[in-house]
PDB file of C-alpha atoms in Angstrom:
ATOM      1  CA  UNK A   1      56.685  48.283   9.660  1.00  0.00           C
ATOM      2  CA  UNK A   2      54.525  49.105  12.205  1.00  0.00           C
ATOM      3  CA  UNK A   3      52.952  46.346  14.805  1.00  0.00           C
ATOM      4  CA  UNK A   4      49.553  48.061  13.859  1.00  0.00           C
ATOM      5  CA  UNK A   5      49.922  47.867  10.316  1.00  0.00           C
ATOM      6  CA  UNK A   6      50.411  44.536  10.225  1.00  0.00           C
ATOM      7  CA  UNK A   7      47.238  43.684  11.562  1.00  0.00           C
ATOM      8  CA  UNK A   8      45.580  45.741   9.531  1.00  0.00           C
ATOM      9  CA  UNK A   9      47.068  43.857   6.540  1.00  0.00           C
ATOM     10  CA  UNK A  10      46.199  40.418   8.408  1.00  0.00           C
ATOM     11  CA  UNK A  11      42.813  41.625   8.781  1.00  0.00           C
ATOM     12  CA  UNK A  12      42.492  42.966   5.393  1.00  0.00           C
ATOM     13  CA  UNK A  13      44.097  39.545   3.999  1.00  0.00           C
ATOM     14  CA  UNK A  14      41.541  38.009   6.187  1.00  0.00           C
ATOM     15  CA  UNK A  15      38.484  39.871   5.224  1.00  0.00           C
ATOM     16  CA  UNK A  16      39.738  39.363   1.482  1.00  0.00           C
ATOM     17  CA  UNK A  17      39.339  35.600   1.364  1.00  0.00           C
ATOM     18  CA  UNK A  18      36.096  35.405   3.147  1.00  0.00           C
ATOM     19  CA  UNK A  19      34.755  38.204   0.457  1.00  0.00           C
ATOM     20  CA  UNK A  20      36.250  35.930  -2.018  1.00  0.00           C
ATOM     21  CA  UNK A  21      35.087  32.685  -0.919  1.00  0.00           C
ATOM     22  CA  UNK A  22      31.634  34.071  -1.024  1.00  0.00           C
ATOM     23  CA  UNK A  23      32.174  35.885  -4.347  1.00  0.00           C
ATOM     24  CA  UNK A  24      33.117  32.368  -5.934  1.00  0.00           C
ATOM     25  CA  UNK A  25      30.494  30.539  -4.355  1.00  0.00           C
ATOM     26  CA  UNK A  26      28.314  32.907  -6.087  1.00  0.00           C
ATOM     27  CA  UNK A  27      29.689  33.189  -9.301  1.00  0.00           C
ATOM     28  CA  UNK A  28      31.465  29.898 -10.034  1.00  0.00           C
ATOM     29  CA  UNK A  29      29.672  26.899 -12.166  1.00  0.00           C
ATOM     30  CA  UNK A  30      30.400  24.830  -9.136  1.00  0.00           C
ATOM     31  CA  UNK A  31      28.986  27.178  -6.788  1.00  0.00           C
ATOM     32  CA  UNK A  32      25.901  27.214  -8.754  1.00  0.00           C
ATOM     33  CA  UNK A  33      25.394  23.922  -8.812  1.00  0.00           C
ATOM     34  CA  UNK A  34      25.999  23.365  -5.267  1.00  0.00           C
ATOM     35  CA  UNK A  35      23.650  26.063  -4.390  1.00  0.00           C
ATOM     36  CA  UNK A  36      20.948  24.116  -6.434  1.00  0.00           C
ATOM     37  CA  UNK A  37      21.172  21.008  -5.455  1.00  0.00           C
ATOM     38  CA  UNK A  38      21.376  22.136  -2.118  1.00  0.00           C
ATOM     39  CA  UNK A  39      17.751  23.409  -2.250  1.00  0.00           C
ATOM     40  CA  UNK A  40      16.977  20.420  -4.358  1.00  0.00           C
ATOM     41  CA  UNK A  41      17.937  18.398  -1.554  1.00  0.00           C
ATOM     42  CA  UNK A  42      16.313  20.532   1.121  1.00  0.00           C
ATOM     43  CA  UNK A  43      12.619  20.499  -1.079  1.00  0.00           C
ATOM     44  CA  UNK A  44      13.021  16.751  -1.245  1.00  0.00           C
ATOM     45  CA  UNK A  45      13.705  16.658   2.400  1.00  0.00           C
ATOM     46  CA  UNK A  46      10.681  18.483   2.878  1.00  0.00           C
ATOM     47  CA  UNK A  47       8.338  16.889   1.075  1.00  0.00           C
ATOM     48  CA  UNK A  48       9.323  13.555   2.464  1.00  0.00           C
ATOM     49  CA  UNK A  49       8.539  15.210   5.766  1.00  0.00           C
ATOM     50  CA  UNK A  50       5.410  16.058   4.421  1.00  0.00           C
ATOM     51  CA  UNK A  51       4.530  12.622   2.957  1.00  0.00           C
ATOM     52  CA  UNK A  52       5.726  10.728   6.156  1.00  0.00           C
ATOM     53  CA  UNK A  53       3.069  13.061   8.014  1.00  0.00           C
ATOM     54  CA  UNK A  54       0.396  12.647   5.601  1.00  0.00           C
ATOM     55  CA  UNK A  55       1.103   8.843   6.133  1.00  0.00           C
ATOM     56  CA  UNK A  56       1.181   8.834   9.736  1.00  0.00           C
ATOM     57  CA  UNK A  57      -2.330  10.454   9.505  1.00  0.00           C
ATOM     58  CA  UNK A  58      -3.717   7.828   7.680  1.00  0.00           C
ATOM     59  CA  UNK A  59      -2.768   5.126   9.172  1.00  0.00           C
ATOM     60  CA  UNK A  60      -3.746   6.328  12.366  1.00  0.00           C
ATOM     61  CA  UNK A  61      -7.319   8.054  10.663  1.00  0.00           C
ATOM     62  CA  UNK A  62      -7.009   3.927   9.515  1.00  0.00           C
ATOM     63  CA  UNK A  63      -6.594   2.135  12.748  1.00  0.00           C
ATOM     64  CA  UNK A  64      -9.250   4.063  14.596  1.00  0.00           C
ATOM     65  CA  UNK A  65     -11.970   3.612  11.983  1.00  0.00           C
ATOM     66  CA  UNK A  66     -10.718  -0.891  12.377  1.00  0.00           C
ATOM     67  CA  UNK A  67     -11.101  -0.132  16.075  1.00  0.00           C
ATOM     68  CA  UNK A  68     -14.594   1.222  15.214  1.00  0.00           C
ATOM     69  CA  UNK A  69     -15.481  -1.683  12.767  1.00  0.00           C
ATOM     70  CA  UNK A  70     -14.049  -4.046  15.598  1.00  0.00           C
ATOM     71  CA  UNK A  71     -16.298  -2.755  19.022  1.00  0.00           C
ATOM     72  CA  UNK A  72     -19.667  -2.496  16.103  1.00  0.00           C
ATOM     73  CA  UNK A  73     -18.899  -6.102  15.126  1.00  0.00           C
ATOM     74  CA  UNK A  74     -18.621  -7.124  18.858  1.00  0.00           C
ATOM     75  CA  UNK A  75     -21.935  -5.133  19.323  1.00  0.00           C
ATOM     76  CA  UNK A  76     -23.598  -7.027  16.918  1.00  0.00           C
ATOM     77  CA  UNK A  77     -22.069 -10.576  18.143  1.00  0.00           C
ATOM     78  CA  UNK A  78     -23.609  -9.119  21.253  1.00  0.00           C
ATOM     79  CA  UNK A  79     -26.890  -8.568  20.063  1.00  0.00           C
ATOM     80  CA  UNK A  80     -27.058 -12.168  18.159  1.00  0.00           C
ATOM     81  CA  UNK A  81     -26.122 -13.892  20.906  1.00  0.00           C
ATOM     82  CA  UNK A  82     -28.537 -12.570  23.318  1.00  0.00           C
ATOM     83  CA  UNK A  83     -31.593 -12.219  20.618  1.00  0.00           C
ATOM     84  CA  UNK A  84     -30.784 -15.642  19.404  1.00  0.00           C
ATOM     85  CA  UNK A  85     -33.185 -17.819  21.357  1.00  0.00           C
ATOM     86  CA  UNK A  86     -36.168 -15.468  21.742  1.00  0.00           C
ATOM     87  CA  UNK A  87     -36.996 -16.730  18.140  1.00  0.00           C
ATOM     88  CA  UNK A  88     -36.679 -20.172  18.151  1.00  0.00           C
ATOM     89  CA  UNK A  89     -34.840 -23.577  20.524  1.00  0.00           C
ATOM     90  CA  UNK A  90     -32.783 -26.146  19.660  1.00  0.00           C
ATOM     91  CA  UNK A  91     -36.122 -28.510  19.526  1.00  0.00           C
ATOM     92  CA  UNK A  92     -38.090 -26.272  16.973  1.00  0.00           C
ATOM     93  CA  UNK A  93     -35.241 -26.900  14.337  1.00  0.00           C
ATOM     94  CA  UNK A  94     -36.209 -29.852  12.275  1.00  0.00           C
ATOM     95  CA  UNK A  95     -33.390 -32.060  12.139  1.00  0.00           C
ATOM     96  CA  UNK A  96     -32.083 -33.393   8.284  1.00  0.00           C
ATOM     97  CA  UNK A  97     -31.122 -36.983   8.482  1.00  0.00           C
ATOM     98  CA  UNK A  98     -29.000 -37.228   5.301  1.00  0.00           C
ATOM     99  CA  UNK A  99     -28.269 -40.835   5.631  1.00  0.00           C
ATOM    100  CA  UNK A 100     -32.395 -41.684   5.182  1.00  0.00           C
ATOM    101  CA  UNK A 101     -32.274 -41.057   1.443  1.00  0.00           C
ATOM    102  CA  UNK A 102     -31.257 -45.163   0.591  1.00  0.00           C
ATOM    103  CA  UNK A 103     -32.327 -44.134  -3.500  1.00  0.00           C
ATOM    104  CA  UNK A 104     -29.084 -44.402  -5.361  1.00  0.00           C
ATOM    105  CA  UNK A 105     -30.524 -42.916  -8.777  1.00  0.00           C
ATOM    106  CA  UNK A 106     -30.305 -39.867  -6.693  1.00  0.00           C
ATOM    107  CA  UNK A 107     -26.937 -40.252  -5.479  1.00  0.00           C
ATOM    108  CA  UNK A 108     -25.640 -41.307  -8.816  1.00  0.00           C
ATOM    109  CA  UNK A 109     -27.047 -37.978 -10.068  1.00  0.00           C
ATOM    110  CA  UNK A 110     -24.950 -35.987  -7.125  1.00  0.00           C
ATOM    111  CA  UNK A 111     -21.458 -37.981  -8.207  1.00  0.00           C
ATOM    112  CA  UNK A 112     -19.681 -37.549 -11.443  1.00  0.00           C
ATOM    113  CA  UNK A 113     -18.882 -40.907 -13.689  1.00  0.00           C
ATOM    114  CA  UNK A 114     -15.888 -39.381 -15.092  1.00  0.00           C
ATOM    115  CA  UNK A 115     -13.528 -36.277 -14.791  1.00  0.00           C
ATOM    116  CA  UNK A 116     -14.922 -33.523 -16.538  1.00  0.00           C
ATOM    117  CA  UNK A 117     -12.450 -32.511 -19.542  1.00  0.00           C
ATOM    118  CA  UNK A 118     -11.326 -29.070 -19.404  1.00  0.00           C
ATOM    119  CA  UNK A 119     -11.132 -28.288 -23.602  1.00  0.00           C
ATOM    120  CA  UNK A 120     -13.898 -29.012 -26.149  1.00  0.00           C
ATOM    121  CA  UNK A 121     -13.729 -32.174 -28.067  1.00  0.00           C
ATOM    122  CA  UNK A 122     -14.296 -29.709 -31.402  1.00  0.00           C
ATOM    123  CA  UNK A 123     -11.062 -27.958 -33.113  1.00  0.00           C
ATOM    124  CA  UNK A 124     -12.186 -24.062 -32.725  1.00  0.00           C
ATOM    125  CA  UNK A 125      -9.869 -23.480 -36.145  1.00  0.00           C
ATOM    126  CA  UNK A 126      -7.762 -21.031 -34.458  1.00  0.00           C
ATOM    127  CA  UNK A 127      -4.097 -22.813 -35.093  1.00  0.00           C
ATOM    128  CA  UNK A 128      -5.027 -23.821 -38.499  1.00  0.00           C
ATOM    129  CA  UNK A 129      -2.726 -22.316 -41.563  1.00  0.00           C
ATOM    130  CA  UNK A 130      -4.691 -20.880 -44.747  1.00  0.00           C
ATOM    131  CA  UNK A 131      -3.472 -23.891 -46.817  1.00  0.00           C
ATOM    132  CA  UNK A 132      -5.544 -26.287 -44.654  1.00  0.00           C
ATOM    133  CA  UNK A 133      -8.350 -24.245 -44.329  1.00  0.00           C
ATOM    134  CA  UNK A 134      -9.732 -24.183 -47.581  1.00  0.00           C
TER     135      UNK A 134
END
């Protein structure tokens, strides 16, 4: 045998099992089913690219709006504070002396005797078997 021929046959032996790898991958049940779940995988991959961007852009659509809500409330602080006593002082305010009411009809009114009971002192029938309800 020639040197030449033999790499001709190498090659040829070569080229064979790469054709046949391939052809199995193909047509094999395993093949198949690797080939599937490999796109299965690669859609799932995407999509939970997708979501993860979708999520990054709401949270961030999110945090800027807060940031708006935040400088609007300081705004209106703002504008309290400084409108505040244009209306009225401290010495327009009537002042509420709580302690001057000495009546205690009135304060007996405000506190509570007893504990309230929290269920109705009449049976609403609910529990009760046919025998004992007629």
């Amino acid at each position: 045998m020639d040197k030449s021929m033999i790499t001709y046959i190498v090659i040829g032996l070569i080229i064979g099992f790469i054709a046949g790898m391939i052809f199995m991958n193909f047509v094999s049940q395993k093949g198949r089913k690797y080939a599937k779940l490999k796109r299965e995988c690669e859609q799932a991959q995407e999509e939970l690219v997708s979501q993860k961007q979708m999520m990054v852009k709401h949270f961030s659509h999110s945090a800027e709006i807060l940031d708006n809500m935040a400088k609007e409330f300081r705004r209106l602080y703002q504008h309290i504070a400084e409108t505040s006593g244009q209306f009225s002082t401290f010495d327009d305010m009537p002042m509420i002396d709580l302690e001057a009411n000495k009546d205690i009809s009135v304060k007996n009114k405000l506190t509570l005797e007893e504990q309230p009971k929290d269920y109705s002192d009449n049976p609403s029938g609910l529990f009760k078997t046919d025998d004992i309800k007629s």
